[in-house]
mmCIF file of C-alpha atoms and ligand atoms in Angstrom:
data_model
loop_
_atom_site.group_PDB
_atom_site.id
_atom_site.type_symbol
_atom_site.label_atom_id
_atom_site.label_comp_id
_atom_site.label_asym_id
_atom_site.label_seq_id
_atom_site.Cartn_x
_atom_site.Cartn_y
_atom_site.Cartn_z
ATOM 1 C CA MET A 991 0.000 0.000 0.000
ATOM 2 C CA LEU A 992 1.210 3.545 -0.687
ATOM 3 C CA ALA A 993 1.713 6.345 1.871
ATOM 4 C CA LEU A 994 -1.819 7.778 1.490
ATOM 5 C CA GLY A 995 -3.436 4.380 2.078
ATOM 6 C CA HIS A 996 -1.236 3.735 5.130
ATOM 7 C CA THR A 997 -1.983 7.185 6.602
ATOM 8 C CA LEU A 998 -5.752 6.887 6.064
ATOM 9 C CA SER A 999 -5.823 3.368 7.544
ATOM 10 C CA GLY A 1000 -3.898 4.622 10.611
ATOM 11 C CA ALA A 1001 -6.252 7.601 10.996
ATOM 12 C CA ALA A 1002 -9.302 5.347 10.626
ATOM 13 C CA ALA A 1003 -7.990 2.956 13.298
ATOM 14 C CA GLY A 1004 -7.168 5.898 15.600
ATOM 15 C CA LEU A 1005 -10.644 7.375 15.137
ATOM 16 C CA ALA A 1006 -12.337 3.998 15.647
ATOM 17 C CA THR A 1007 -10.439 3.404 18.912
ATOM 18 C CA LEU A 1008 -10.973 6.938 20.300
ATOM 19 C CA PRO A 1009 -13.494 5.697 22.928
ATOM 20 C CA VAL A 1010 -10.429 4.231 24.722
ATOM 21 C CA LEU A 1011 -9.588 7.835 25.749
ATOM 22 C CA GLU A 1012 -13.072 8.546 27.090
ATOM 23 C CA GLY A 1013 -12.986 11.505 29.466
ATOM 24 C CA ARG A 1014 -9.580 12.815 28.246
ATOM 25 C CA SER A 1015 -9.014 16.299 26.790
ATOM 26 C CA VAL A 1016 -9.668 17.162 23.130
ATOM 27 C CA GLY A 1017 -5.923 17.813 22.665
ATOM 28 C CA GLU A 1018 -5.059 14.328 23.906
ATOM 29 C CA LYS A 1019 -7.688 12.778 21.624
ATOM 30 C CA ALA A 1020 -6.326 14.716 18.624
ATOM 31 C CA ALA A 1021 -2.801 13.554 19.523
ATOM 32 C CA TRP A 1022 -4.071 9.928 19.704
ATOM 33 C CA VAL A 1023 -5.415 10.048 16.124
ATOM 34 C CA ALA A 1024 -2.323 11.927 14.848
ATOM 35 C CA VAL A 1025 0.009 9.324 16.410
ATOM 36 C CA TRP A 1026 -1.933 6.410 14.870
ATOM 37 C CA ALA A 1027 -1.917 8.126 11.442
ATOM 38 C CA GLY A 1028 1.753 9.187 11.694
ATOM 39 C CA CYS A 1029 3.067 5.868 12.965
ATOM 40 C CA ALA A 1030 1.266 4.105 10.120
ATOM 41 C CA LEU A 1031 4.211 5.465 8.079
ATOM 42 C CA LEU A 1032 6.889 4.365 10.584
ATOM 43 C CA PRO A 1033 7.722 0.792 9.437
ATOM 44 C CA ASP A 1034 8.974 2.110 6.067
ATOM 45 C CA LEU A 1035 11.870 3.777 7.923
ATOM 46 C CA ASP A 1036 13.837 0.762 6.696
ATOM 47 C CA ALA A 1037 14.235 1.812 3.055
ATOM 48 C CA GLN A 1038 15.318 4.882 1.082
ATOM 49 C CA GLY A 1039 12.778 6.793 -0.985
ATOM 50 C CA THR A 1040 9.813 6.519 1.390
ATOM 51 C CA LYS A 1041 7.846 9.407 2.904
ATOM 52 C CA VAL A 1042 9.224 8.799 6.393
ATOM 53 C CA THR A 1043 12.806 8.617 5.076
ATOM 54 C CA ARG A 1044 12.488 12.138 3.647
ATOM 55 C CA MET A 1045 10.842 13.497 6.832
ATOM 56 C CA TRP A 1046 13.962 15.031 8.364
ATOM 57 C CA GLY A 1047 16.165 15.256 5.254
ATOM 58 C CA PRO A 1048 19.769 14.138 5.857
ATOM 59 C CA LEU A 1049 19.022 13.108 9.455
ATOM 60 C CA THR A 1050 16.573 10.401 8.358
ATOM 61 C CA GLY A 1051 17.805 9.804 4.811
ATOM 62 C CA GLY A 1052 21.567 10.303 5.195
ATOM 63 C CA VAL A 1053 23.839 12.375 2.981
ATOM 64 C CA HIS A 1054 24.312 11.238 -0.603
ATOM 65 C CA VAL A 1055 26.521 12.943 -3.183
ATOM 66 C CA LYS A 1056 27.293 12.508 -6.852
ATOM 67 C CA PHE A 1057 31.009 12.889 -7.535
ATOM 68 C CA TRP A 1058 30.445 13.606 -11.220
ATOM 69 C CA ARG A 1059 27.461 14.483 -13.411
ATOM 70 C CA GLY A 1060 25.507 11.421 -14.443
ATOM 71 C CA GLY A 1061 27.367 9.273 -11.940
ATOM 72 C CA ARG A 1062 25.925 7.147 -9.155
ATOM 73 C CA ARG A 1063 24.954 8.772 -5.843
ATOM 74 C CA HIS A 1064 27.228 7.650 -3.035
ATOM 75 C CA ARG A 1065 26.223 7.663 0.609
ATOM 76 C CA ILE A 1066 28.818 9.528 2.633
ATOM 77 C CA VAL A 1067 26.881 9.864 5.920
ATOM 78 C CA PRO A 1068 24.286 7.245 6.954
ATOM 79 C CA GLY A 1069 20.874 8.430 8.150
ATOM 80 C CA ILE A 1070 18.422 6.899 10.638
ATOM 81 C CA THR A 1071 16.928 4.932 7.711
ATOM 82 C CA ASP A 1072 20.269 3.261 6.978
ATOM 83 C CA ILE A 1073 20.755 2.324 10.638
ATOM 84 C CA VAL A 1074 17.180 1.003 11.039
ATOM 85 C CA GLY A 1075 17.397 -0.847 7.700
ATOM 86 C CA THR A 1076 20.686 -2.519 8.715
ATOM 87 C CA VAL A 1077 19.450 -3.516 12.203
ATOM 88 C CA ALA A 1078 16.116 -4.737 10.790
ATOM 89 C CA GLY A 1079 17.736 -6.824 8.051
ATOM 90 C CA GLY A 1080 16.553 -4.741 5.072
ATOM 91 C CA HIS A 1081 13.258 -3.513 3.648
ATOM 92 C CA ARG A 1082 10.042 -5.212 4.830
ATOM 93 C CA ARG A 1083 11.795 -7.412 7.346
ATOM 94 C CA GLY A 1084 12.252 -6.528 11.041
ATOM 95 C CA THR A 1085 10.168 -3.359 10.946
ATOM 96 C CA HIS A 1086 7.311 -5.330 9.372
ATOM 97 C CA SER A 1087 7.275 -8.095 12.004
ATOM 98 C CA VAL A 1088 5.817 -8.804 15.459
ATOM 99 C CA LEU A 1089 9.315 -8.288 16.901
ATOM 100 C CA GLY A 1090 9.372 -4.800 15.336
ATOM 101 C CA LEU A 1091 6.107 -3.915 17.106
ATOM 102 C CA LEU A 1092 7.485 -5.187 20.438
ATOM 103 C CA ALA A 1093 10.640 -3.108 19.810
ATOM 104 C CA VAL A 1094 8.471 0.038 19.481
ATOM 105 C CA LEU A 1095 6.791 -0.692 22.846
ATOM 106 C CA VAL A 1096 10.110 -1.371 24.616
ATOM 107 C CA LEU A 1097 11.986 1.583 23.059
ATOM 108 C CA VAL A 1098 9.233 4.073 24.000
ATOM 109 C CA TRP A 1099 9.113 2.642 27.549
ATOM 110 C CA VAL A 1100 12.896 2.952 27.937
ATOM 111 C CA ALA A 1101 12.842 6.464 26.414
ATOM 112 C CA SER A 1102 10.230 7.583 28.951
ATOM 113 C CA TRP A 1103 12.810 7.169 31.761
ATOM 114 C CA SER A 1104 14.763 10.302 30.732
ATOM 115 C CA ARG A 1105 14.035 13.820 29.523
ATOM 116 C CA VAL A 1106 16.204 13.287 26.427
ATOM 117 C CA GLY A 1107 14.386 10.065 25.543
ATOM 118 C CA THR A 1108 11.016 11.714 26.133
ATOM 119 C CA GLY A 1109 12.038 14.590 23.871
ATOM 120 C CA ILE A 1110 13.173 12.243 21.089
ATOM 121 C CA VAL A 1111 9.895 10.250 21.158
ATOM 122 C CA LEU A 1112 7.838 13.461 21.180
ATOM 123 C CA ALA A 1113 9.877 14.873 18.256
ATOM 124 C CA VAL A 1114 9.391 11.639 16.264
ATOM 125 C CA CYS A 1115 5.624 11.701 16.948
ATOM 126 C CA ILE A 1116 5.303 15.372 15.955
ATOM 127 C CA GLY A 1117 7.374 14.780 12.798
ATOM 128 C CA LEU A 1118 5.313 11.738 11.800
ATOM 129 C CA GLY A 1119 2.052 13.582 12.534
ATOM 130 C CA LEU A 1120 3.145 16.464 10.297
ATOM 131 C CA ALA A 1121 4.238 14.019 7.577
ATOM 132 C CA ALA A 1122 0.858 12.252 7.795
ATOM 133 C CA ALA A 1123 -0.989 15.575 7.482
ATOM 134 C CA ALA A 1124 1.134 16.415 4.420
ATOM 135 C CA VAL A 1125 0.217 13.059 2.850
ATOM 136 C CA VAL A 1126 -3.519 13.589 3.351
ATOM 137 C CA LEU A 1127 -3.729 17.281 2.400
ATOM 138 C CA PRO A 1128 -3.605 18.083 -1.340
ATOM 139 C CA GLY A 1129 -0.663 19.961 -2.828
ATOM 140 C CA ARG A 1130 2.783 20.579 -1.394
ATOM 141 C CA GLN A 1131 2.578 21.408 2.305
ATOM 142 C CA PRO A 1132 5.133 23.486 4.286
ATOM 143 C CA GLN A 1133 6.105 20.414 6.310
ATOM 144 C CA ASP A 1134 7.038 18.620 3.088
ATOM 145 C CA TYR A 1135 10.194 20.722 3.328
ATOM 146 C CA TRP A 1136 12.350 18.786 5.780
ATOM 147 C CA PRO A 1137 13.827 21.833 7.593
ATOM 148 C CA VAL A 1138 10.242 22.933 8.463
ATOM 149 C CA ASN A 1139 9.281 19.470 9.733
ATOM 150 C CA LEU A 1140 12.539 19.049 11.675
ATOM 151 C CA GLY A 1141 12.361 22.571 13.138
ATOM 152 C CA VAL A 1142 8.741 22.240 14.292
ATOM 153 C CA SER A 1143 9.354 18.722 15.670
ATOM 154 C CA VAL A 1144 12.448 19.675 17.691
ATOM 155 C CA LEU A 1145 10.987 22.976 18.903
ATOM 156 C CA GLY A 1146 7.640 21.390 19.801
ATOM 157 C CA ALA A 1147 9.316 18.542 21.699
ATOM 158 C CA ALA A 1148 11.659 20.969 23.518
ATOM 159 C CA VAL A 1149 8.737 23.163 24.644
ATOM 160 C CA LEU A 1150 6.734 20.128 25.816
ATOM 161 C CA VAL A 1151 9.693 18.682 27.769
ATOM 162 C CA GLU A 1152 10.471 22.094 29.268
ATOM 163 C CA ARG A 1153 6.848 22.344 30.437
ATOM 164 C CA GLY A 1154 7.315 19.037 32.266
ATOM 165 C CA THR A 1155 5.349 16.863 29.805
ATOM 166 C CA THR A 1156 5.873 13.145 30.297
ATOM 167 C CA LEU A 1157 4.955 10.435 27.795
ATOM 168 C CA PRO A 1158 1.319 9.405 28.342
ATOM 169 C CA GLY A 1159 0.771 5.703 29.071
ATOM 170 C CA TRP A 1160 -1.191 5.231 25.845
ATOM 171 C CA LEU A 1161 1.521 6.628 23.545
ATOM 172 C CA ALA A 1162 3.555 3.437 23.038
ATOM 173 C CA PHE A 1163 0.364 1.478 22.250
ATOM 174 C CA ALA A 1164 -0.848 4.116 19.775
ATOM 175 C CA MET A 1165 2.583 4.092 18.075
ATOM 176 C CA ALA A 1166 2.708 0.278 17.890
ATOM 177 C CA GLY A 1167 -0.953 0.288 16.795
ATOM 178 C CA GLY A 1168 -0.202 2.639 13.892
ATOM 179 C CA ALA A 1169 2.756 0.458 12.868
ATOM 180 C CA ALA A 1170 0.555 -2.668 13.118
ATOM 181 C CA VAL A 1171 -2.005 -1.075 10.777
ATOM 182 C CA HIS A 1172 0.843 -0.380 8.303
ATOM 183 C CA ILE A 1173 1.889 -4.047 8.469
ATOM 184 C CA LEU A 1174 -1.722 -5.141 7.871
ATOM 185 C CA GLY A 1175 -1.827 -2.798 4.867
ATOM 186 C CA ASP A 1176 1.334 -4.376 3.442
ATOM 187 C CA MET A 1177 -0.044 -7.851 4.146
ATOM 188 C CA ILE A 1178 -2.839 -7.348 1.604
ATOM 189 C CA THR A 1179 -0.172 -6.957 -1.076
ATOM 190 C CA VAL A 1180 1.544 -9.778 -2.928
ATOM 191 C CA GLN A 1181 4.915 -9.054 -1.239
ATOM 192 C CA GLY A 1182 3.424 -9.725 2.240
ATOM 193 C CA CYS A 1183 5.230 -9.297 5.569
ATOM 194 C CA PRO A 1184 7.577 -11.674 7.442
ATOM 195 C CA LEU A 1185 5.643 -11.556 10.741
ATOM 196 C CA GLY A 1186 7.914 -14.097 12.444
ATOM 197 C CA TRP A 1187 11.209 -12.359 11.525
ATOM 198 C CA PRO A 1188 14.009 -13.218 12.342
ATOM 199 C CA THR A 1189 13.139 -16.847 13.150
ATOM 200 C CA GLY A 1190 10.790 -17.236 10.190
ATOM 201 C CA THR A 1191 11.217 -15.413 6.911
ATOM 202 C CA HIS A 1192 7.945 -16.659 5.354
ATOM 203 C CA ARG A 1193 6.006 -13.633 4.131
ATOM 204 C CA VAL A 1194 2.344 -13.624 5.070
ATOM 205 C CA SER A 1195 0.220 -12.252 2.217
ATOM 206 C CA LEU A 1196 -3.560 -12.120 2.647
ATOM 207 C CA LEU A 1197 -4.407 -10.832 -0.847
ATOM 208 C CA PRO A 1198 -2.445 -10.839 -4.121
ATOM 209 C CA LEU A 1199 -2.661 -7.050 -4.637
ATOM 210 C CA ARG A 1200 0.065 -4.731 -5.937
ATOM 211 C CA ALA A 1201 1.044 -1.854 -3.581
ATOM 212 C CA ASP A 1202 0.689 0.697 -6.390
ATOM 213 C CA GLY A 1203 -1.947 -1.251 -8.334
ATOM 214 C CA PHE A 1204 -5.463 -0.218 -9.330
ATOM 215 C CA VAL A 1205 -7.300 -1.865 -6.409
ATOM 216 C CA CYS A 1206 -5.031 -0.287 -3.750
ATOM 217 C CA ARG A 1207 -5.022 3.141 -5.420
ATOM 218 C CA CYS A 1208 -8.575 3.452 -6.713
ATOM 219 C CA VAL A 1209 -10.670 1.208 -4.453
ATOM 220 C CA ILE A 1210 -9.106 0.620 -1.025
ATOM 221 C CA THR A 1211 -7.537 4.080 -0.503
ATOM 222 C CA PRO A 1212 -10.741 6.047 -1.386
ATOM 223 C CA LEU A 1213 -12.790 3.643 0.786
ATOM 224 C CA LEU A 1214 -10.411 4.302 3.702
ATOM 225 C CA GLY A 1215 -10.907 8.041 3.158
ATOM 226 C CA VAL A 1216 -14.702 7.618 3.230
ATOM 227 C CA TRP A 1217 -14.393 5.423 6.336
ATOM 228 C CA CYS A 1218 -12.355 8.143 8.104
ATOM 229 C CA PHE A 1219 -15.016 10.721 7.207
ATOM 230 C CA VAL A 1220 -17.871 8.483 8.389
ATOM 231 C CA ILE A 1221 -16.205 7.706 11.764
ATOM 232 C CA ALA A 1222 -15.198 11.378 12.325
ATOM 233 C CA ALA A 1223 -18.724 12.568 11.452
ATOM 234 C CA ASP A 1224 -20.240 9.915 13.717
ATOM 235 C CA LEU A 1225 -18.016 11.082 16.609
ATOM 236 C CA ALA A 1226 -19.180 14.656 15.932
ATOM 237 C CA GLY A 1227 -22.790 13.469 16.355
ATOM 238 C CA TYR A 1228 -23.709 13.302 12.661
ATOM 239 C CA ASP A 1229 -24.719 10.073 10.934
ATOM 240 C CA PRO A 1230 -23.649 10.431 7.270
ATOM 241 C CA LEU A 1231 -24.330 6.765 6.396
ATOM 242 C CA GLY A 1232 -27.839 6.972 7.882
ATOM 243 C CA ALA A 1233 -28.494 10.225 5.999
ATOM 244 C CA PHE A 1234 -27.154 8.674 2.778
ATOM 245 C CA PHE A 1235 -29.315 5.566 2.995
ATOM 246 C CA THR A 1236 -32.405 7.573 4.041
ATOM 247 C CA ALA A 1237 -31.899 9.813 0.981
ATOM 248 C CA LEU A 1238 -31.272 6.762 -1.243
ATOM 249 C CA PHE A 1239 -34.399 4.906 -0.082
ATOM 250 C CA SER A 1240 -36.637 7.961 -0.301
ATOM 251 C CA ALA A 1241 -35.359 8.623 -3.849
ATOM 252 C CA TRP A 1242 -35.916 4.952 -4.766
ATOM 253 C CA ARG A 1243 -39.554 5.054 -3.538
ATOM 254 C CA ILE A 1244 -40.206 8.036 -5.837
HETATM 255 ZN ZN1 LIG B 1441 5.816 -1.092 4.483
#
């Protein structure tokens, strides 16, 4: 599935599970949905050329240079993507497995012990949330420019840490949940995901779809968008499906 499909599926799952935060503030609920949508991009931090790899420019993607015109680009400084990709055994391996999801839970828990760790997790969540918003909104968004995304993420995290913000208990689960939705999205493609990595490398594929094929692009992604709208409208107290079917049936009777 492509970035838009992953983001919409993460947002839909975040919206559908919002009742978990019953009684919490509107800001916390908005952060919950943003984290689900943003972290639905996270597992692709294992390969160059993805949305999440470009999020913070050279910090996530590394520094590549061409020594002569028309020549091959050489990596001179590795980015977070290169490190994650190496640790996770390459694209669609460790980050697309059950172990990868457990790693998210453990890393966030360990990070919550210190102010620096808290700041890093908050910066990652803000950056991913901005990237997700850029994927959903039409046209080129300011946060598509990596210095804007990096600047807002670092500044936002610094302000939150300075104000004494600690990582909420639900954050690690929302992050792992978003990543799990991404894995499910990749599992409906023919490439599948190696859920049991590293002990088992068998790729689980539920449907033989192509990530950039017609069904993913023109059927599943629009349906996810409609689903997001329906859930959001329902939470706002409006029943768009009910209104649609009432209008359809009354028109049919005529
Ligand atoms: Zn993926």
